[in-house]
Coordinates of C-alpha atoms in Angstrom, one line a residue:
R979 CA 11.3 -12.8 -25.0
W980 CA 12.3 -17.0 -25.0
R981 CA 15.4 -17.8 -23.9
G982 CA 16.9 -20.4 -26.3
S983 CA 18.9 -22.9 -24.3
A984 CA 18.2 -22.1 -21.2
P985 CA 15.3 -24.8 -19.1
A986 CA 11.3 -24.2 -20.1
L987 CA 10.2 -27.2 -19.2
V988 CA 10.8 -29.9 -16.5
V989 CA 8.6 -32.1 -16.5
E990 CA 8.5 -34.8 -13.4
D991 CA 10.9 -37.5 -14.2
E992 CA 11.6 -36.2 -17.4
A993 CA 14.9 -34.2 -19.0
P994 CA 14.1 -30.4 -19.4
V995 CA 13.1 -29.1 -22.6
S996 CA 15.0 -26.2 -22.9
W997 CA 13.2 -22.4 -24.9
R998 CA 13.9 -23.4 -28.2
D999 CA 13.2 -26.5 -28.5
F1000 CA 9.6 -25.9 -27.1
D1001 CA 9.2 -23.1 -28.9
A1002 CA 10.2 -25.7 -32.5
A1003 CA 7.3 -27.8 -30.6
T1004 CA 4.9 -25.0 -29.9
N1005 CA 5.6 -23.8 -33.9
R1006 CA 4.6 -26.8 -35.1
V1007 CA 1.3 -28.0 -33.1
A1008 CA 0.2 -23.7 -34.6
S1009 CA 1.2 -25.4 -37.8
G1010 CA -0.8 -28.6 -37.3
L1011 CA -3.5 -26.9 -36.3
R1012 CA -3.9 -24.1 -39.8
A1013 CA -3.2 -27.9 -41.7
L1014 CA -6.6 -29.1 -40.2
G1015 CA -8.4 -25.9 -41.5
V1016 CA -8.4 -24.3 -37.3
A1017 CA -9.2 -21.4 -37.6
P1018 CA -8.1 -18.8 -34.9
G1019 CA -10.9 -18.4 -32.5
E1020 CA -12.2 -22.0 -33.0
R1021 CA -11.6 -24.6 -30.6
V1022 CA -10.3 -27.6 -29.7
G1023 CA -10.1 -30.2 -26.4
V1024 CA -7.5 -31.1 -24.1
V1025 CA -8.4 -34.2 -22.7
M1026 CA -5.0 -34.4 -20.5
E1027 CA -2.9 -34.8 -17.7
N1028 CA -0.1 -32.7 -17.2
G1029 CA 3.0 -33.2 -19.1
R1030 CA 4.6 -31.8 -22.2
A1031 CA 2.2 -32.2 -24.4
M1032 CA -0.2 -31.0 -22.2
L1033 CA 1.6 -27.5 -22.8
E1034 CA 2.7 -28.3 -26.0
I1035 CA -0.8 -28.3 -27.5
L1036 CA -1.7 -24.5 -24.7
F1037 CA 0.6 -22.7 -25.8
G1038 CA 1.0 -23.8 -30.0
A1039 CA -2.8 -23.3 -29.6
M1040 CA -1.7 -19.6 -28.8
K1041 CA 0.3 -19.1 -31.2
A1042 CA -2.3 -20.5 -34.2
G1043 CA -4.7 -17.3 -32.1
V1044 CA -7.1 -20.7 -32.2
C1045 CA -9.2 -20.6 -28.3
T1046 CA -8.0 -24.0 -26.2
V1047 CA -10.9 -26.6 -23.7
P1048 CA -8.2 -28.0 -21.4
I1049 CA -11.0 -30.2 -19.3
N1050 CA -11.3 -31.2 -15.9
L1051 CA -10.3 -34.0 -15.2
T1052 CA -12.1 -35.0 -12.1
V1053 CA -16.2 -34.4 -13.8
T1054 CA -17.9 -37.7 -15.3
D1055 CA -17.8 -39.0 -19.0
E1056 CA -21.0 -37.5 -19.3
A1057 CA -19.5 -34.3 -18.9
I1058 CA -16.3 -34.2 -20.1
A1059 CA -19.3 -35.1 -23.2
T1060 CA -21.7 -32.1 -22.5
M1061 CA -18.8 -29.6 -22.1
L1062 CA -16.9 -30.3 -25.7
A1063 CA -19.9 -30.5 -27.4
D1064 CA -20.4 -27.1 -25.6
A1065 CA -18.2 -25.8 -27.2
D1066 CA -18.2 -27.1 -30.1
V1067 CA -14.1 -28.2 -30.4
R1068 CA -12.9 -28.7 -33.7
A1069 CA -10.2 -30.5 -33.2
V1070 CA -9.8 -33.0 -30.0
F1071 CA -5.8 -33.6 -27.8
A1072 CA -6.0 -36.8 -24.7
S1073 CA -4.0 -38.7 -23.3
A1074 CA -4.0 -42.7 -23.5
S1075 CA -5.1 -42.8 -19.6
Q1076 CA -8.6 -40.0 -20.6
S1077 CA -9.1 -41.3 -25.0
D1078 CA -11.4 -44.3 -23.8
R1079 CA -13.3 -41.4 -21.6
L1080 CA -15.0 -40.0 -24.6
A1081 CA -16.8 -42.6 -26.1
A1082 CA -19.8 -39.7 -26.9
L1083 CA -17.7 -37.0 -29.0
P1084 CA -19.1 -34.0 -31.7
P1085 CA -19.1 -36.2 -35.0
D1086 CA -18.2 -33.4 -37.6
L1087 CA -14.2 -33.0 -35.4
A1088 CA -11.5 -32.1 -37.8
A1089 CA -9.4 -35.1 -35.9
K1090 CA -8.4 -36.4 -32.0
F1091 CA -5.4 -37.1 -31.6
V1092 CA -3.8 -39.8 -28.4
D1093 CA -0.8 -38.9 -26.6
G1094 CA 2.0 -41.5 -25.2
G1095 CA 0.2 -44.2 -26.5
A1096 CA -2.6 -46.0 -28.8
A1097 CA -6.2 -45.6 -28.8
A1098 CA -8.9 -47.5 -31.9
G1099 CA -9.9 -44.4 -33.5
W1100 CA -7.4 -42.0 -32.8
S1101 CA -4.1 -40.7 -34.6
D1102 CA -0.7 -40.4 -32.6
Y1103 CA 0.0 -37.4 -31.5
G1104 CA 3.9 -37.5 -31.3
A1105 CA 4.2 -39.1 -35.4
W1106 CA 1.6 -35.5 -36.2
L1107 CA 3.7 -33.2 -34.2
A1108 CA 7.2 -34.5 -35.9
A1109 CA 5.7 -34.0 -40.1
Q1110 CA 5.3 -30.5 -38.6
D1111 CA 7.0 -27.4 -39.3
G1112 CA 9.2 -26.1 -36.6
G1113 CA 9.2 -22.6 -38.6
A1114 CA 8.7 -19.2 -36.8
A1115 CA 4.2 -19.5 -36.2
R1116 CA 3.2 -16.5 -34.8
I1117 CA 0.4 -14.6 -36.6
D1118 CA -1.7 -11.9 -35.9
V1119 CA -5.1 -12.2 -33.5
P1120 CA -7.6 -9.6 -32.9
G1121 CA -7.1 -8.9 -28.5
E1122 CA -11.4 -9.6 -28.5
T1123 CA -10.3 -13.5 -29.7
P1124 CA -11.6 -17.2 -27.2
C1125 CA -7.8 -17.8 -25.6
N1126 CA -9.6 -20.7 -23.7
I1127 CA -13.0 -21.7 -22.1
I1128 CA -12.2 -22.7 -19.0
Y1129 CA -15.9 -24.8 -17.3
S1130 CA -16.7 -23.7 -14.1
S1131 CA -18.1 -27.5 -13.2
G1132 CA -19.3 -30.2 -14.2
T1133 CA -20.8 -32.4 -11.3
T1134 CA -24.5 -30.9 -11.8
G1135 CA -27.2 -28.5 -14.0
V1136 CA -25.4 -26.7 -17.2
P1137 CA -21.7 -26.5 -16.9
K1138 CA -20.6 -22.7 -17.6
G1139 CA -17.9 -21.8 -20.0
I1140 CA -15.4 -18.9 -19.2
L1141 CA -14.0 -17.3 -21.6
H1142 CA -11.0 -15.6 -21.8
S1143 CA -9.6 -13.1 -24.3
F1144 CA -6.6 -12.9 -26.2
Q1145 CA -5.8 -9.6 -24.7
G1146 CA -7.9 -10.6 -21.9
R1147 CA -5.2 -13.2 -20.9
L1148 CA -1.5 -11.6 -21.4
D1149 CA -3.4 -8.4 -19.6
W1150 CA -3.7 -10.3 -17.0
A1151 CA -0.2 -12.6 -17.3
Y1152 CA 1.4 -8.7 -17.1
D1153 CA -0.5 -7.8 -13.8
I1154 CA 0.2 -11.9 -12.5
A1155 CA 4.3 -11.1 -13.4
L1156 CA 4.6 -7.4 -11.9
G1157 CA 2.6 -8.1 -8.4
Y1158 CA 4.5 -11.7 -7.8
G1159 CA 8.2 -11.0 -9.0
Y1160 CA 8.1 -13.2 -12.3
C1161 CA 11.6 -13.0 -13.5
V1162 CA 14.7 -14.1 -16.3
G1163 CA 14.7 -16.0 -13.3
A1164 CA 12.1 -17.8 -12.2
R1165 CA 11.5 -21.1 -11.1
T1166 CA 7.2 -22.5 -10.6
L1167 CA 7.0 -25.4 -9.6
C1168 CA 3.1 -26.3 -10.4
T1169 CA 1.2 -29.2 -8.8
I1170 CA -2.5 -28.7 -9.8
G1171 CA -4.1 -29.5 -13.3
L1172 CA -3.6 -27.8 -16.1
Y1173 CA -6.7 -27.3 -16.7
S1174 CA -6.6 -24.8 -13.5
N1175 CA -6.9 -20.6 -13.9
I1176 CA -4.7 -21.0 -11.1
M1177 CA -1.7 -22.9 -12.6
W1178 CA -2.5 -20.7 -16.5
A1179 CA -1.3 -17.9 -14.2
L1180 CA 2.2 -19.8 -12.8
L1181 CA 1.7 -20.5 -17.0
L1182 CA 1.4 -17.4 -18.2
G1183 CA 3.9 -15.4 -15.5
T1184 CA 6.5 -17.8 -16.3
A1185 CA 6.5 -17.7 -19.5
L1186 CA 5.7 -13.9 -19.8
A1187 CA 9.2 -13.3 -17.9
G1188 CA 11.4 -16.7 -19.9
G1189 CA 11.8 -18.9 -16.8
T1190 CA 11.6 -22.5 -16.2
L1191 CA 8.1 -24.0 -14.9
F1192 CA 8.6 -27.3 -13.3
V1193 CA 5.6 -30.0 -13.0
H1194 CA 4.0 -32.5 -11.7
R1195 CA 0.8 -34.9 -12.7
R1196 CA 0.3 -34.7 -9.7
F1197 CA -0.3 -33.3 -6.2
D1198 CA 2.8 -35.1 -3.4
A1199 CA 3.2 -33.7 -0.7
A1200 CA 6.4 -35.3 0.1
R1201 CA 8.2 -35.2 -3.3
A1202 CA 6.5 -31.1 -4.2
L1203 CA 8.2 -30.8 -0.6
E1204 CA 11.6 -32.5 -1.4
A1205 CA 11.4 -30.4 -6.0
I1206 CA 11.2 -27.4 -3.9
G1207 CA 14.4 -28.0 -2.2
R1208 CA 16.7 -29.5 -5.1
H1209 CA 15.1 -27.4 -7.6
R1210 CA 15.1 -23.8 -5.6
I1211 CA 11.7 -23.4 -6.4
S1212 CA 10.9 -19.3 -6.9
H1213 CA 7.9 -19.0 -7.3
I1214 CA 4.5 -21.5 -6.9
A1215 CA 0.9 -21.3 -6.1
M1216 CA -1.1 -24.1 -4.4
V1217 CA -4.8 -24.8 -2.0
P1218 CA -5.0 -24.6 1.1
V1219 CA -5.8 -28.2 1.3
Q1220 CA -2.1 -28.6 -0.4
W1221 CA -0.8 -26.4 2.0
Q1222 CA -1.6 -28.3 4.9
R1223 CA 0.3 -30.9 3.4
L1224 CA 2.8 -29.4 2.8
A1225 CA 3.1 -27.8 6.2
D1226 CA 2.1 -31.8 7.3
A1227 CA 5.2 -32.8 5.4
G1228 CA 7.5 -30.7 7.2
A1229 CA 7.8 -27.4 4.9
S1230 CA 9.8 -24.7 7.2
R1231 CA 11.8 -21.5 7.5
E1232 CA 14.6 -24.2 6.1
T1233 CA 13.0 -25.9 3.7
L1234 CA 10.9 -22.9 1.7
A1235 CA 13.9 -21.0 1.4
S1236 CA 13.9 -20.5 -1.4
I1237 CA 10.2 -19.1 -2.5
R1238 CA 9.9 -15.5 -3.1
S1239 CA 6.5 -15.9 -3.7
A1240 CA 3.7 -19.1 -2.1
I1241 CA 0.6 -17.9 -2.6
T1242 CA -2.6 -19.3 -1.0
V1243 CA -5.8 -19.2 -3.4
G1244 CA -9.2 -21.3 -4.6
S1245 CA -11.1 -21.1 -1.6
P1246 CA -10.9 -19.5 2.6
M1247 CA -7.6 -20.2 4.6
H1248 CA -7.7 -21.0 8.3
I1249 CA -5.8 -18.3 10.4
D1250 CA -3.4 -21.0 12.2
L1251 CA -2.5 -22.3 9.1
K1252 CA -2.2 -18.7 7.7
R1253 CA -0.3 -17.5 10.5
H1254 CA 2.4 -20.8 10.8
L1255 CA 3.4 -20.2 6.7
L1256 CA 3.7 -16.7 7.6
A1257 CA 6.1 -17.8 9.9
C1258 CA 8.0 -19.4 6.7
M1259 CA 7.5 -17.6 4.2
P1260 CA 7.9 -14.0 6.0
D1261 CA 8.9 -12.3 3.2
A1262 CA 7.2 -13.9 0.2
F1263 CA 2.7 -15.7 1.6
S1264 CA 0.7 -14.4 0.0
E1265 CA -3.5 -15.1 0.4
L1266 CA -4.9 -13.8 -3.6
Y1267 CA -8.7 -13.5 -4.0
G1268 CA -10.1 -14.3 -7.6
L1269 CA -12.6 -15.7 -9.7
T1270 CA -12.3 -17.8 -13.2
E1271 CA -14.5 -14.9 -14.3
G1272 CA -12.0 -11.8 -13.4
I1273 CA -11.4 -10.0 -10.3
L1274 CA -8.4 -10.1 -7.8
T1275 CA -7.5 -8.9 -4.4
V1276 CA -4.0 -9.7 -2.8
M1277 CA -3.2 -9.5 0.8
P1278 CA 0.8 -9.7 0.5
P1279 CA 3.2 -10.6 3.9
H1280 CA 4.4 -7.4 5.1
E1281 CA 0.8 -6.3 5.3
M1282 CA -0.3 -10.4 6.3
A1283 CA -0.1 -10.5 10.1
E1284 CA -2.0 -7.2 11.1
H1285 CA -5.4 -8.2 8.3
I1286 CA -4.9 -12.2 9.4
E1287 CA -8.8 -13.0 8.0
S1288 CA -8.9 -10.0 5.6
V1289 CA -7.5 -11.2 1.6
G1290 CA -6.0 -7.7 0.6
R1291 CA -7.0 -5.5 -1.3
P1292 CA -7.6 -4.6 -4.3
T1293 CA -4.1 -5.2 -8.4
P1294 CA -4.3 -1.5 -9.1
G1295 CA -6.3 -1.6 -11.9
C1296 CA -8.6 -3.6 -9.9
D1297 CA -12.2 -2.1 -8.0
I1298 CA -14.4 -3.7 -6.4
L1299 CA -17.5 -2.0 -4.3
I1300 CA -19.9 -4.0 -1.6
L1301 CA -23.0 -4.0 -2.4
D1302 CA -27.1 -4.1 -0.5
D1303 CA -30.1 -6.7 -1.8
D1304 CA -30.9 -3.6 -3.5
D1305 CA -28.1 -3.2 -6.5
R1306 CA -27.2 0.3 -3.7
P1307 CA -23.2 0.5 -2.6
C1308 CA -22.5 -0.1 0.8
P1309 CA -20.2 2.0 3.3
P1310 CA -17.1 0.5 5.0
G1311 CA -17.8 -2.6 7.1
V1312 CA -21.7 -3.4 6.5
A1313 CA -21.5 -6.6 3.9
G1314 CA -22.9 -7.3 1.8
E1315 CA -22.4 -9.5 -2.6
I1316 CA -18.8 -8.2 -3.7
V1317 CA -18.7 -7.7 -7.5
S1318 CA -15.5 -5.5 -9.4
R1319 CA -14.3 -4.2 -12.2
A1320 CA -10.6 -4.9 -14.4
R1321 CA -8.8 -4.7 -17.7
Y1322 CA -9.1 -8.6 -17.7
V1323 CA -13.0 -9.7 -16.5
M1324 CA -14.7 -12.4 -18.8
P1325 CA -16.8 -11.1 -22.1
G1326 CA -18.4 -13.6 -21.4
Y1327 CA -19.7 -17.3 -20.4
W1328 CA -20.0 -19.7 -23.6
N1329 CA -23.5 -18.9 -25.1
R1330 CA -24.7 -18.9 -21.7
P1331 CA -25.8 -14.7 -22.2
D1332 CA -28.8 -15.0 -19.9
A1333 CA -26.3 -16.3 -17.2
T1334 CA -23.1 -13.6 -18.3
A1335 CA -26.3 -10.9 -18.2
A1336 CA -27.1 -12.3 -14.8
C1337 CA -23.4 -11.9 -13.6
Q1338 CA -23.5 -8.3 -14.4
W1339 CA -23.9 -4.7 -12.7
R1340 CA -24.3 -2.1 -14.5
D1341 CA -23.3 1.2 -13.1
P1342 CA -25.1 4.6 -12.4
E1343 CA -22.2 5.8 -15.1
G1344 CA -23.0 3.1 -17.7
R1345 CA -20.2 1.0 -16.8
L1346 CA -20.7 -3.3 -16.0
W1347 CA -19.0 -4.6 -12.9
L1348 CA -19.2 -8.3 -12.4
R1349 CA -20.5 -10.2 -9.9
T1350 CA -19.0 -12.2 -7.4
G1351 CA -21.7 -14.1 -6.3
D1352 CA -19.2 -14.1 -2.9
I1353 CA -20.6 -11.8 0.4
G1354 CA -17.9 -9.4 1.9
R1355 CA -16.8 -6.6 3.3
V1356 CA -14.6 -3.1 2.5
D1357 CA -12.8 -2.1 6.2
A1358 CA -12.4 1.9 5.9
D1359 CA -8.8 1.3 4.7
G1360 CA -10.2 -0.8 1.6
Y1361 CA -9.3 -4.7 2.9
L1362 CA -11.7 -7.0 1.9
T1363 CA -12.6 -9.4 4.1
I1364 CA -15.0 -12.7 2.9
V1365 CA -18.5 -13.1 4.0
D1366 CA -19.2 -16.4 2.3
R1367 CA -20.5 -17.7 -0.7
K1368 CA -24.5 -15.4 -1.4
K1369 CA -26.2 -19.4 -2.5
D1370 CA -24.9 -20.5 0.4
M1371 CA -26.2 -17.7 3.1
I1372 CA -28.4 -19.4 5.6
L1373 CA -32.0 -17.6 5.4
S1374 CA -33.8 -18.6 9.6
G1375 CA -36.4 -17.1 11.0
G1376 CA -35.9 -13.9 8.7
Q1377 CA -31.9 -13.3 9.6
N1378 CA -28.8 -13.8 7.8
I1379 CA -26.8 -15.8 8.6
Y1380 CA -23.8 -16.4 7.4
P1381 CA -21.5 -20.2 7.3
A1382 CA -18.3 -18.8 7.1
D1383 CA -18.7 -17.3 10.6
L1384 CA -20.4 -20.2 12.0
E1385 CA -16.8 -22.2 11.2
A1386 CA -14.5 -19.8 11.8
V1387 CA -15.1 -20.8 15.4
L1388 CA -15.8 -24.4 14.7
L1389 CA -11.9 -24.4 14.0
S1390 CA -10.7 -22.9 16.3
H1391 CA -11.6 -26.2 18.6
P1392 CA -9.2 -27.9 19.9
A1393 CA -10.6 -30.6 18.6
V1394 CA -11.7 -30.3 15.0
A1395 CA -9.2 -30.7 11.8
D1396 CA -11.5 -29.7 9.4
G1397 CA -15.4 -28.5 10.0
A1398 CA -18.4 -27.2 7.4
V1399 CA -22.0 -25.0 8.3
V1400 CA -24.2 -25.5 5.7
G1401 CA -28.2 -25.0 6.5
V1402 CA -30.6 -27.5 6.9
P1403 CA -34.4 -27.4 6.8
D1404 CA -36.3 -26.6 9.6
A1405 CA -39.7 -26.8 10.1
Q1406 CA -40.0 -23.1 12.8
W1407 CA -37.5 -21.4 11.2
G1408 CA -36.8 -22.5 7.6
E1409 CA -33.0 -22.8 7.7
V1410 CA -30.7 -23.8 10.1
P1411 CA -26.9 -24.7 10.5
L1412 CA -25.9 -28.0 10.6
A1413 CA -21.7 -28.8 11.5
L1414 CA -19.8 -31.2 9.6
V1415 CA -16.9 -32.3 11.7
I1416 CA -13.8 -34.2 11.5
R1417 CA -11.9 -34.3 14.5
R1418 CA -8.2 -34.7 14.7
P1419 CA -6.4 -38.5 15.3
D1420 CA -7.5 -40.1 18.6
D1421 CA -9.3 -37.6 19.7
P1422 CA -12.1 -38.4 22.0
T1423 CA -14.5 -35.4 22.6
D1424 CA -17.6 -35.8 21.3
A1425 CA -20.5 -33.7 19.2
E1426 CA -22.0 -32.0 21.8
A1427 CA -19.4 -30.8 23.8
I1428 CA -17.9 -29.4 19.8
R1429 CA -21.2 -28.3 19.2
A1430 CA -21.9 -26.4 23.2
W1431 CA -18.2 -25.0 22.9
T1432 CA -18.8 -23.7 20.0
N1433 CA -22.8 -21.6 20.5
A1434 CA -20.8 -20.6 24.3
R1435 CA -18.1 -18.4 21.1
L1436 CA -21.5 -17.6 18.7
G1437 CA -24.3 -15.0 18.9
K1438 CA -27.9 -15.7 20.1
R1439 CA -28.5 -16.5 16.0
Q1440 CA -26.1 -18.1 14.9
R1441 CA -26.4 -20.6 17.0
I1442 CA -25.5 -24.7 15.5
R1443 CA -28.6 -26.2 15.7
H1444 CA -26.6 -29.4 14.8
L1445 CA -23.7 -31.1 14.7
M1446 CA -22.7 -34.1 13.0
L1447 CA -18.9 -35.6 13.0
V1448 CA -18.1 -37.8 9.5
E1449 CA -14.4 -39.1 8.2
D1450 CA -14.4 -36.4 4.6
L1451 CA -15.8 -33.6 3.3
P1452 CA -16.4 -33.0 -0.6
R1453 CA -13.8 -30.4 -1.8
N1454 CA -13.3 -29.9 -5.6
P1455 CA -9.7 -29.6 -7.4
N1456 CA -9.2 -26.1 -6.0
G1457 CA -10.5 -27.8 -2.1
K1458 CA -13.8 -25.6 -2.0
V1459 CA -15.7 -27.6 0.4
L1460 CA -18.9 -29.0 -1.7
K1461 CA -21.0 -27.1 -0.1
R1462 CA -24.1 -27.5 -3.4
E1463 CA -22.9 -31.4 -1.9
L1464 CA -23.4 -31.6 2.2
R1465 CA -26.5 -30.2 1.8
K1466 CA -28.3 -32.6 -0.7
Q1467 CA -26.0 -35.7 1.6
F1468 CA -27.8 -35.3 4.9
E1469 CA -30.7 -32.3 4.4
W1470 CA -33.3 -35.6 3.9
K1471 CA -32.1 -36.7 7.7
F1472 CA -34.1 -33.0 9.0
S1473 CA -37.0 -32.5 5.6

């Protein structure tokens, strides 16, 4: 339950907002959407930077039974237009800094609103909000009604909209809240764009418990570390790149003492960094493996040291299996594709029955499972270890090579700050591994020395054929290295 005058929201550099005021504001959003004729299940686009307005719209739309489409701001203008058109949005809300990116919008919009400034052809969000009724706005909607669509990509190809229902989101929020100790006293720091599924976990878990959300407009390690201490932050989730920057900024057992639940998610974390953060937060640091589509395993802090390479076991209500190339379950210890089933798994991709069918597997009992596209193995005690992405696997001379196995050795070299391995063409073997390495500052070790050291610790068929030194690696907002971009960037050198 939302708790009257208690603080609900603290946006960076703004005064706190009480639950009572946030409740009234979200009621106004819900009333305004109904007045525009936006019906339950219909979509509204949200192209906004983190802030109070974005949160009002996300939660107000849920009160109206309306489906939000929060857009990743790092994609191109053309990709944004494609996503909004694909979702067939009825209205669009944008920050002033984003409105000029939206020249191409669906022609039959009910309205478009801008927050924090003026833009030709746009209505002012603040004025619209103030004109709406702030009284009780809750309506009942069927559980299968679309709640949000989060697009998986927009850099290449046709983006896939991952659809979540209201009931699925509620079930997911309960599981997150129970698993990570969200309660009335939760003080949650959000440092990633609120279009991210990672942040939706924090938003819904905290709102369900009636805690307080502290929202930063963008990530800055020093600011985040200061906020953790000043606001006594109890809950936080970040991707490994952010955790590394927080560690570099001085994160320690003392500076992180208030945290009760800290999650690393989005991409694999280097083991050395994982050990460091576990030492800083021995009772709070967890690793979560999940997809926006809906799978969840967790490695709690009291089990992490003993299973440092694993991402844990499925949460209650989530089942996983490992399938071989013929869709037969693999025995313990054998790698294959991870498939999952849970009550919060997405019903499908928006407008993409082909993609939905491709990501589903039906077992002999007729139950549907989600194909994750990830390769993993489960040991005899049920602990899952991620090996690689299925599409990133290198097929060399008929042998499957998993880049993650090579990267684990490569990243243990003392000269290597970061790195990634991809497959590149080879006339004899079809594909061979190429390693891209960022050296630590002022380290003179050359590429060949790093390659020889790594290969001495790999199996004969795993060895890295080429190694190149680079300044950076392309990543998505969740910190994952964009392997497809790396292959495109370097494969021509070896064709």
